[in-house]
Short mmCIF file of C-alpha atoms in Angstrom, two decimals:
data_model
loop_
_atom_site.label_atom_id
_atom_site.label_comp_id
_atom_site.label_asym_id
_atom_site.label_seq_id
_atom_site.Cartn_x
_atom_site.Cartn_y
_atom_site.Cartn_z
CA MET A 1 -95.44 -56.71 139.40
CA THR A 2 -92.20 -54.97 138.37
CA VAL A 3 -91.68 -51.25 138.75
CA ASP A 4 -92.30 -50.81 134.80
CA GLN A 5 -95.36 -52.74 134.96
CA GLY A 6 -96.72 -50.71 137.94
CA ARG A 7 -95.96 -47.45 136.03
CA ALA A 8 -97.76 -48.93 132.97
CA ALA A 9 -100.73 -50.08 135.07
CA ALA A 10 -101.12 -46.58 136.60
CA ARG A 11 -101.28 -45.00 133.16
CA THR A 12 -103.98 -47.39 132.01
CA GLY A 13 -105.99 -47.14 135.12
CA ARG A 14 -105.56 -50.62 136.48
CA THR A 15 -103.85 -49.46 139.61
CA ARG A 16 -103.46 -46.13 141.23
CA THR A 17 -100.31 -44.20 142.01
CA LEU A 18 -100.42 -41.38 144.67
CA PRO A 19 -99.01 -38.03 143.92
CA GLY A 20 -95.66 -37.91 145.21
CA THR A 21 -94.92 -41.72 144.88
CA ARG A 22 -94.05 -43.97 141.72
CA GLY A 23 -94.21 -47.72 142.05
CA GLY A 24 -94.58 -47.55 145.81
CA ARG A 25 -91.30 -45.49 146.11
CA THR A 26 -91.71 -42.05 147.83
CA ARG A 27 -89.52 -39.36 145.99
CA ALA A 28 -87.60 -37.22 148.28
CA GLY A 29 -85.02 -35.76 145.66
CA SER A 30 -83.17 -32.72 147.15
CA LEU A 31 -82.41 -29.80 144.83
CA TRP A 32 -79.07 -27.95 144.97
CA SER A 33 -79.05 -24.27 144.12
CA GLY A 34 -75.60 -24.44 143.01
CA ARG A 35 -74.68 -21.01 144.32
CA THR A 36 -71.11 -20.33 145.28
CA TRP A 37 -71.42 -19.96 149.17
CA THR A 38 -67.56 -20.16 149.45
CA ARG A 39 -64.64 -19.54 147.37
CA ARG A 40 -63.21 -22.87 147.84
CA PRO A 41 -63.23 -24.85 144.51
CA TRP A 42 -64.13 -28.00 145.69
CA VAL A 43 -67.01 -26.78 147.78
CA ARG A 44 -68.36 -24.82 144.64
CA ARG A 45 -68.29 -28.23 142.82
CA LEU A 46 -69.93 -30.14 145.39
CA PRO A 47 -73.75 -29.64 144.67
CA THR A 48 -73.22 -30.57 140.92
CA VAL A 49 -71.20 -33.67 141.75
CA SER A 50 -73.77 -34.45 144.16
CA LEU A 51 -76.73 -34.15 141.84
CA VAL A 52 -74.68 -36.26 139.28
CA LEU A 53 -74.31 -39.10 141.82
CA LEU A 54 -78.06 -38.92 142.90
CA SER A 55 -79.27 -39.14 139.14
CA LEU A 56 -77.03 -42.17 138.65
CA LEU A 57 -78.47 -43.81 141.90
CA ASP A 58 -81.99 -42.71 141.03
CA ALA A 59 -81.57 -44.49 137.59
CA ALA A 60 -80.11 -47.69 139.24
CA LEU A 61 -83.18 -47.86 141.71
CA VAL A 62 -86.02 -47.34 139.46
CA ASP A 63 -85.09 -48.94 136.20
CA ASP A 64 -83.51 -52.03 134.75
CA LEU A 65 -80.38 -50.57 133.23
CA SER A 66 -79.66 -53.86 131.56
CA ARG A 67 -81.24 -52.24 128.37
CA SER A 68 -78.33 -50.13 126.68
CA LEU A 69 -80.76 -47.44 125.25
CA GLN A 70 -82.25 -46.68 128.79
CA THR A 71 -78.64 -46.63 130.37
CA ALA A 72 -77.10 -44.46 127.74
CA ALA A 73 -79.99 -41.81 128.22
CA CYS A 74 -79.74 -42.00 132.14
CA VAL A 75 -75.92 -41.53 132.18
CA LEU A 76 -76.21 -38.76 129.42
CA ALA A 77 -78.75 -37.07 131.58
CA ALA A 78 -76.62 -37.44 134.81
CA LEU A 79 -73.52 -36.39 133.26
CA ALA A 80 -75.01 -33.38 131.37
CA LEU A 81 -75.77 -31.86 135.05
CA SER A 82 -72.12 -31.12 135.29
CA VAL A 83 -72.55 -28.20 132.92
CA ARG A 84 -76.04 -27.04 133.98
CA ASN A 85 -74.98 -23.47 135.16
CA ARG A 86 -73.40 -22.72 131.86
CA LEU A 87 -75.73 -24.35 129.55
CA PRO A 88 -79.11 -24.65 131.30
CA LEU A 89 -81.45 -25.06 128.20
CA THR A 90 -79.11 -27.59 126.49
CA VAL A 91 -78.96 -29.49 129.73
CA MET A 92 -82.65 -29.76 130.18
CA LEU A 93 -83.26 -31.04 126.50
CA LEU A 94 -80.59 -33.66 127.16
CA THR A 95 -82.29 -34.87 130.33
CA LEU A 96 -85.80 -35.14 128.55
CA PRO A 97 -84.85 -38.58 126.61
CA ALA A 98 -84.15 -40.29 129.97
CA ALA A 99 -87.45 -39.00 131.43
CA PHE A 100 -89.35 -40.32 128.41
CA ILE A 101 -87.90 -43.88 128.22
CA SER A 102 -86.87 -44.23 131.74
CA PHE A 103 -88.48 -43.49 135.26
CA VAL A 104 -85.65 -40.99 136.48
CA TRP A 105 -86.73 -37.62 138.21
CA ILE A 106 -83.58 -36.21 139.73
CA ALA A 107 -82.01 -35.11 136.50
CA PRO A 108 -84.88 -33.46 134.72
CA MET A 109 -86.07 -31.63 137.86
CA ALA A 110 -82.61 -30.30 138.62
CA ALA A 111 -82.45 -29.08 134.77
CA VAL A 112 -85.82 -27.54 134.93
CA TYR A 113 -84.82 -25.81 138.47
CA THR A 114 -81.57 -24.47 136.79
CA VAL A 115 -83.54 -23.03 133.88
CA ALA A 116 -85.78 -20.99 136.08
CA ALA A 117 -82.96 -19.85 138.44
CA ARG A 118 -80.34 -19.07 135.78
CA ARG A 119 -82.35 -17.66 132.87
CA ARG A 120 -84.14 -14.34 133.06
CA SER A 121 -86.77 -15.53 130.28
CA THR A 122 -89.84 -16.43 132.05
CA ALA A 123 -90.97 -18.29 128.82
CA SER A 124 -88.10 -20.66 129.05
CA THR A 125 -89.08 -21.67 132.35
CA VAL A 126 -92.66 -22.24 131.39
CA LEU A 127 -91.50 -24.20 128.14
CA GLY A 128 -89.12 -26.22 129.86
CA ALA A 129 -91.53 -27.28 132.59
CA ALA A 130 -94.20 -27.94 130.19
CA LEU A 131 -91.84 -30.24 128.09
CA PHE A 132 -91.06 -32.12 131.23
CA ALA A 133 -94.63 -32.48 132.31
CA LEU A 134 -95.65 -33.79 128.88
CA VAL A 135 -92.91 -36.29 128.55
CA GLU A 136 -93.47 -37.39 132.06
CA PHE A 137 -97.23 -37.97 131.13
CA PHE A 138 -97.10 -39.38 127.81
CA HIS A 139 -94.29 -42.04 128.60
CA TRP A 140 -92.86 -44.62 126.55
CA PRO A 141 -94.24 -47.30 125.30
CA PHE A 142 -97.14 -45.46 123.85
CA ALA A 143 -99.47 -48.60 124.32
CA ASP A 144 -99.36 -47.86 127.99
CA TRP A 145 -101.61 -44.75 127.62
CA TRP A 146 -103.09 -45.30 124.05
CA PRO A 147 -105.93 -44.93 123.73
CA LEU A 148 -106.14 -42.15 126.22
CA THR A 149 -109.21 -42.50 128.55
CA LEU A 150 -110.53 -39.66 130.90
CA THR A 151 -110.56 -41.49 134.13
CA ARG A 152 -110.04 -40.35 137.72
CA ASP A 153 -106.58 -42.20 137.82
CA THR A 154 -105.66 -40.41 134.49
CA VAL A 155 -106.50 -36.96 135.81
CA LEU A 156 -104.68 -37.80 139.02
CA TYR A 157 -101.53 -38.58 137.38
CA ALA A 158 -101.65 -35.57 135.21
CA ILE A 159 -101.89 -33.40 138.23
CA GLN A 160 -98.87 -35.41 139.43
CA CYS A 161 -97.02 -34.82 136.40
CA LEU A 162 -97.81 -30.72 136.54
CA MET A 163 -96.45 -30.88 140.29
CA VAL A 164 -93.53 -32.70 139.50
CA ALA A 165 -92.60 -30.45 136.72
CA GLY A 166 -93.91 -27.11 138.24
CA GLY A 167 -92.29 -27.70 141.61
CA PRO A 168 -88.59 -27.11 140.51
CA ALA A 169 -89.73 -24.38 138.08
CA ALA A 170 -91.46 -22.42 141.25
CA LEU A 171 -88.52 -22.95 143.33
CA GLY A 172 -86.10 -21.73 140.72
CA LEU A 173 -88.08 -18.55 140.04
CA LEU A 174 -88.20 -17.84 143.81
CA VAL A 175 -84.50 -18.23 144.10
CA ARG A 176 -83.82 -15.90 140.78
CA THR A 177 -86.52 -13.30 142.52
CA ARG A 178 -84.69 -13.25 145.53
CA GLU A 179 -81.33 -12.67 143.76
CA GLU A 180 -82.84 -9.79 141.92
CA LEU A 181 -84.53 -8.24 144.94
CA ALA A 182 -81.07 -8.57 146.83
CA LEU A 183 -79.54 -6.57 143.85
CA ARG A 184 -82.28 -4.08 143.77
CA LEU A 185 -81.87 -3.66 147.43
CA GLU A 186 -78.00 -3.03 147.22
CA GLU A 187 -78.67 -0.56 144.41
CA LEU A 188 -81.30 1.38 146.77
CA THR A 189 -78.81 1.34 149.43
CA LEU A 190 -76.05 2.88 147.20
CA GLY A 191 -78.55 5.24 146.09
CA ARG A 192 -79.55 6.52 149.54
CA ARG A 193 -75.99 6.83 150.28
CA ARG A 194 -75.44 9.08 147.19
CA GLU A 195 -78.49 11.19 148.37
CA GLU A 196 -77.28 11.39 151.82
CA ARG A 197 -73.86 12.76 150.50
CA LEU A 198 -75.50 15.21 148.04
CA LEU A 199 -77.60 16.32 151.13
CA ALA A 200 -74.69 16.80 153.33
CA ASP A 201 -72.86 18.96 150.32
CA ARG A 202 -76.01 21.02 150.04
CA VAL A 203 -76.06 21.67 153.79
CA LEU A 204 -72.54 22.60 153.66
CA ALA A 205 -72.90 24.95 150.72
CA THR A 206 -75.78 26.71 152.58
CA GLU A 207 -73.67 27.12 155.76
CA ARG A 208 -70.81 28.59 153.64
CA ALA A 209 -73.11 31.03 151.92
CA ARG A 210 -74.55 31.88 155.39
CA LEU A 211 -71.12 32.56 156.61
CA ALA A 212 -70.23 34.42 153.79
CA ARG A 213 -73.07 36.78 154.50
CA GLU A 214 -72.22 37.25 157.95
CA MET A 215 -68.52 38.07 157.24
CA HIS A 216 -69.65 40.53 154.49
CA ASP A 217 -72.15 42.26 156.61
CA VAL A 218 -70.15 42.43 159.73
CA VAL A 219 -66.53 42.71 158.79
CA SER A 220 -66.43 44.66 155.65
CA HIS A 221 -68.75 47.36 157.21
CA GLN A 222 -66.29 47.93 159.84
CA VAL A 223 -63.47 48.08 157.57
CA SER A 224 -65.07 50.35 155.33
CA LEU A 225 -65.60 52.76 158.29
CA ILE A 226 -61.74 52.40 158.91
CA SER A 227 -61.10 53.32 155.41
CA ILE A 228 -63.39 56.35 155.13
CA GLN A 229 -62.12 57.82 158.70
CA ALA A 230 -58.48 57.20 157.43
CA GLY A 231 -59.20 58.92 154.08
CA ALA A 232 -60.66 61.83 156.08
CA LEU A 233 -57.80 62.12 158.22
CA GLN A 234 -55.43 62.10 155.40
CA VAL A 235 -57.30 65.29 153.77
CA SER A 236 -57.67 67.13 156.91
CA SER A 237 -54.30 66.66 158.95
CA ALA A 238 -51.62 69.20 158.44
CA GLU A 239 -48.94 67.05 159.75
CA PRO A 240 -47.03 64.78 157.11
CA ALA A 241 -46.57 61.94 159.65
CA ALA A 242 -50.37 61.95 160.43
CA ARG A 243 -51.19 62.07 156.63
CA ASP A 244 -48.62 58.97 155.81
CA SER A 245 -50.21 57.13 158.71
CA ALA A 246 -53.65 57.82 157.49
CA ARG A 247 -52.82 56.78 153.83
CA THR A 248 -51.17 53.59 154.95
CA ILE A 249 -54.36 52.82 157.16
CA ARG A 250 -56.49 53.56 154.04
CA GLU A 251 -54.37 51.37 151.59
CA LEU A 252 -54.33 48.38 154.29
CA SER A 253 -58.13 48.50 154.75
CA VAL A 254 -58.61 48.80 151.02
CA ARG A 255 -56.45 45.59 150.66
CA THR A 256 -58.29 44.03 153.48
CA LEU A 257 -61.61 44.56 151.80
CA ASP A 258 -60.12 42.94 148.66
CA GLU A 259 -59.21 39.82 150.37
CA LEU A 260 -62.36 39.66 152.31
CA ARG A 261 -64.23 39.68 149.09
CA HIS A 262 -62.17 37.00 147.72
CA MET A 263 -62.87 34.97 150.73
CA VAL A 264 -66.57 35.56 150.47
CA GLY A 265 -66.36 34.51 146.82
CA VAL A 266 -64.62 31.29 147.72
CA LEU A 267 -67.31 30.43 150.49
CA ARG A 268 -70.05 31.17 147.98
CA ALA A 269 -68.56 29.03 145.35
CA ALA A 270 -69.62 25.80 146.63
CA GLY A 271 -67.56 23.07 145.27
CA GLY A 272 -66.08 25.23 142.72
CA THR A 273 -62.31 26.20 142.17
CA THR A 274 -60.56 29.51 142.75
CA ARG A 275 -58.81 29.70 139.42
CA ASP A 276 -61.14 32.43 137.86
CA LEU A 277 -61.26 34.34 141.16
CA THR A 278 -59.16 37.15 142.54
CA PRO A 279 -55.26 36.45 142.40
CA GLN A 280 -53.91 35.43 145.78
CA PRO A 281 -50.68 37.04 147.31
CA VAL A 282 -47.42 35.39 146.18
CA LEU A 283 -43.67 35.85 147.24
CA SER A 284 -43.29 38.99 145.30
CA ASP A 285 -45.83 40.64 147.33
CA LEU A 286 -43.59 40.37 150.51
CA PRO A 287 -41.68 43.32 150.14
CA ARG A 288 -44.83 45.47 150.27
CA LEU A 289 -46.35 43.51 153.13
CA ILE A 290 -43.22 44.04 155.24
CA GLY A 291 -43.00 47.88 154.43
CA ASP A 292 -46.73 48.43 155.06
CA SER A 293 -46.30 46.60 158.57
CA GLY A 294 -44.65 49.59 160.17
CA LEU A 295 -42.25 47.59 162.15
CA ASP A 296 -38.61 47.92 162.41
CA THR A 297 -37.84 45.05 160.04
CA THR A 298 -34.70 43.43 158.40
CA ALA A 299 -35.67 41.50 155.41
CA GLU A 300 -33.66 38.80 153.69
CA LEU A 301 -35.77 37.54 150.67
CA GLU A 302 -33.88 35.08 148.52
CA TRP A 303 -36.26 32.43 147.01
CA GLY A 304 -33.90 31.47 144.21
CA GLY A 305 -35.51 33.02 141.44
CA ARG A 306 -37.44 29.98 140.88
CA SER A 307 -41.15 29.39 140.32
CA TRP A 308 -42.76 27.66 143.44
CA PRO A 309 -46.26 26.37 143.21
CA GLU A 310 -48.91 28.85 144.13
CA ALA A 311 -50.07 27.02 147.14
CA VAL A 312 -46.23 27.16 148.70
CA GLU A 313 -45.96 30.89 147.84
CA ARG A 314 -49.47 31.58 149.29
CA ALA A 315 -48.64 29.75 152.46
CA ALA A 316 -45.29 31.48 152.94
CA TYR A 317 -46.85 34.84 152.45
CA ARG A 318 -49.51 34.02 155.06
CA THR A 319 -46.86 32.80 157.28
CA VAL A 320 -45.12 36.07 157.23
CA GLN A 321 -48.51 38.09 157.45
CA GLU A 322 -49.52 36.30 160.69
CA ALA A 323 -46.19 36.41 162.35
CA LEU A 324 -45.90 40.25 161.77
CA THR A 325 -49.85 40.79 163.02
CA ASN A 326 -48.55 38.89 166.35
CA ILE A 327 -45.52 40.94 166.59
CA ARG A 328 -47.67 44.26 166.24
CA LYS A 329 -49.89 42.77 168.76
CA HIS A 330 -47.78 41.22 171.45
CA ALA A 331 -44.25 42.87 171.04
CA PRO A 332 -44.62 46.43 169.73
CA GLY A 333 -41.40 48.21 169.21
CA ALA A 334 -39.44 44.90 168.85
CA GLU A 335 -36.78 44.55 166.43
CA VAL A 336 -37.92 42.01 163.61
CA SER A 337 -36.14 40.02 160.99
CA VAL A 338 -37.86 38.07 158.08
CA ALA A 339 -35.97 35.58 156.16
CA VAL A 340 -37.36 33.61 152.93
CA ARG A 341 -34.96 31.52 151.25
CA ALA A 342 -34.56 28.51 149.06
CA ASP A 343 -32.98 25.47 150.36
CA GLY A 344 -32.98 22.71 147.92
CA ASP A 345 -36.39 21.48 147.41
CA LEU A 346 -37.72 23.37 150.54
CA LEU A 347 -38.84 27.12 150.74
CA ARG A 348 -37.78 28.19 154.25
CA VAL A 349 -39.58 31.08 156.08
CA GLU A 350 -38.41 32.49 159.47
CA VAL A 351 -39.71 35.52 161.19
CA ARG A 352 -37.79 36.32 164.38
CA ASN A 353 -38.53 39.28 166.77
CA GLY A 354 -36.67 40.37 169.72
CA PRO A 355 -38.09 41.48 173.23
CA PRO A 356 -40.84 44.16 173.15
CA ASP A 357 -40.22 47.85 173.78
CA GLY A 358 -41.40 48.35 177.37
CA SER A 359 -42.16 52.02 176.35
CA ALA A 360 -44.40 51.19 173.49
CA ASP A 361 -48.04 50.60 174.23
CA PRO A 362 -49.29 47.07 172.89
CA LEU A 363 -52.24 47.17 170.28
CA ARG A 364 -55.59 46.13 171.53
CA LEU A 365 -56.49 44.09 168.68
CA PRO A 366 -58.92 41.22 168.61
CA GLY A 367 -57.72 37.67 168.14
CA GLY A 368 -59.14 34.20 168.25
CA GLY A 369 -55.88 32.27 169.05
CA HIS A 370 -56.11 30.13 165.83
CA GLY A 371 -53.52 31.88 163.57
CA LEU A 372 -50.61 29.71 164.36
CA VAL A 373 -52.82 26.48 164.39
CA GLY A 374 -54.03 27.29 160.84
CA LEU A 375 -50.60 27.91 159.62
CA ARG A 376 -49.26 24.53 160.90
CA GLU A 377 -52.22 22.90 159.31
CA ARG A 378 -51.64 24.58 155.99
CA ALA A 379 -48.04 23.61 156.22
CA GLN A 380 -48.77 20.07 156.90
CA LEU A 381 -51.20 19.84 153.93
CA LEU A 382 -48.48 20.87 151.72
CA GLY A 383 -46.23 18.11 153.18
CA GLY A 384 -44.04 20.80 155.16
CA VAL A 385 -43.84 21.75 158.69
CA LEU A 386 -44.32 24.70 160.94
CA SER A 387 -42.85 25.43 164.55
CA ALA A 388 -43.21 28.39 166.75
CA GLY A 389 -41.96 29.09 170.01
CA PRO A 390 -40.23 31.68 172.37
CA LEU A 391 -36.43 32.46 172.21
CA PRO A 392 -33.94 32.67 175.08
CA ASP A 393 -33.58 36.41 174.68
CA GLY A 394 -37.28 37.02 175.41
CA GLY A 395 -38.41 37.02 171.83
CA PHE A 396 -40.22 34.85 169.53
CA ALA A 397 -39.63 32.93 166.23
CA VAL A 398 -41.72 31.39 163.52
CA ARG A 399 -40.23 28.91 161.17
CA ALA A 400 -41.84 26.94 158.39
CA ALA A 401 -40.24 24.64 155.81
CA LEU A 402 -42.49 24.13 152.72
CA PRO A 403 -41.64 21.45 149.96
CA VAL A 404 -41.78 22.41 146.19
CA LEU A 405 -43.75 19.17 145.74
CA ALA A 406 -47.02 20.80 147.21
CA GLU A 407 -49.28 17.95 146.14
CA THR A 408 -48.04 15.70 148.87
CA ALA A 409 -51.09 14.76 151.54
CA ARG A 410 -49.07 14.57 154.42
CA PRO A 411 -45.48 15.71 155.61
CA SER A 412 -42.80 13.19 154.68
CA ALA A 413 -40.00 12.33 156.94
CA GLU A 414 -37.31 14.12 154.92
CA ALA A 415 -39.51 17.38 155.18
CA ARG A 416 -39.99 16.78 159.08
CA ASP A 417 -36.16 16.42 159.67
CA ARG A 418 -35.00 19.24 157.60
CA GLY A 419 -37.91 21.28 159.03
CA ARG A 420 -36.12 20.88 162.57
#
């Protein structure tokens, strides 16, 4: 008895074909997922090429390919698998004629799997599996199953057809669900990272607000008391020098309070900009800063009459301010020279002082020792350099070179060379 006769006998009840076997041959067709697990082109095409070859081998083993209609249907079904990932529904429909007039399994099973794995429509998967099961059960020729009798062998064969069609569909749905879960997991991971960043920003904003409150409560109160005492001394003192000193102390206290309020506003404006806040000091404020320092200072201020970026002017002002503060603390009575001049695309700032006057008493002012470090970091952020060190005559010098292009994130080699 040939394979065709055995299949026909199984449908008419004369013999029994066990589920999973057809005509005495166990089906062990392997399904390829077709996923690109590597970037090499030939490896990406390997599953599809293998399926095409297996489908042709399947047709050659189970059918008599001497008939032209069966041969054409099997070859069409096998070759259609080459485009199964791009046109899954079309490929499934092209494999059904081969399953109807022949006894091939691999091509239609691979097509049903591809529909389930590649298309998001569950209805397409159910329709494809149902069509494959019906074609497999009501096989050509019709005389093999008509008239249909509800016997034990018929029920078993119907169950077999459902399993053959439902297995690839279930596997495809499983693969598609796994891919969707992996995508959802990736989205959840990205969402958790965003939440962690937002939480970190919120904690930072809270810390900045707390620091602003502490600065306002501690520093502003003490500076306000200094300003009040200086005002009282200015009114009550009869000596002109004492009144001038008291007036200077009061003005400096008021200015310090203004800058402190500005810094508190910056700390409280979490993530905001400083464009709408109090204006920052610029190069035009240097003469007043030098005059209010009370030091014997020689100033040379020549910045070329050009407009420098706000960050550069602010950095130059803070450099001079910090240097003068350090001179008042560590070298009272010393001669000071301040030079701010334009040098091409660089704004050079130099503050020098001689040896301290031994007869002058040093000021006992508190300090954290981070002033020059902060100035150096500020200059580096602008793309410039800052150096500070003692001089051979016992003095000290602070030099900074700030470029006009303040948008650079790190100092260039040219700026470092010219800064030296």
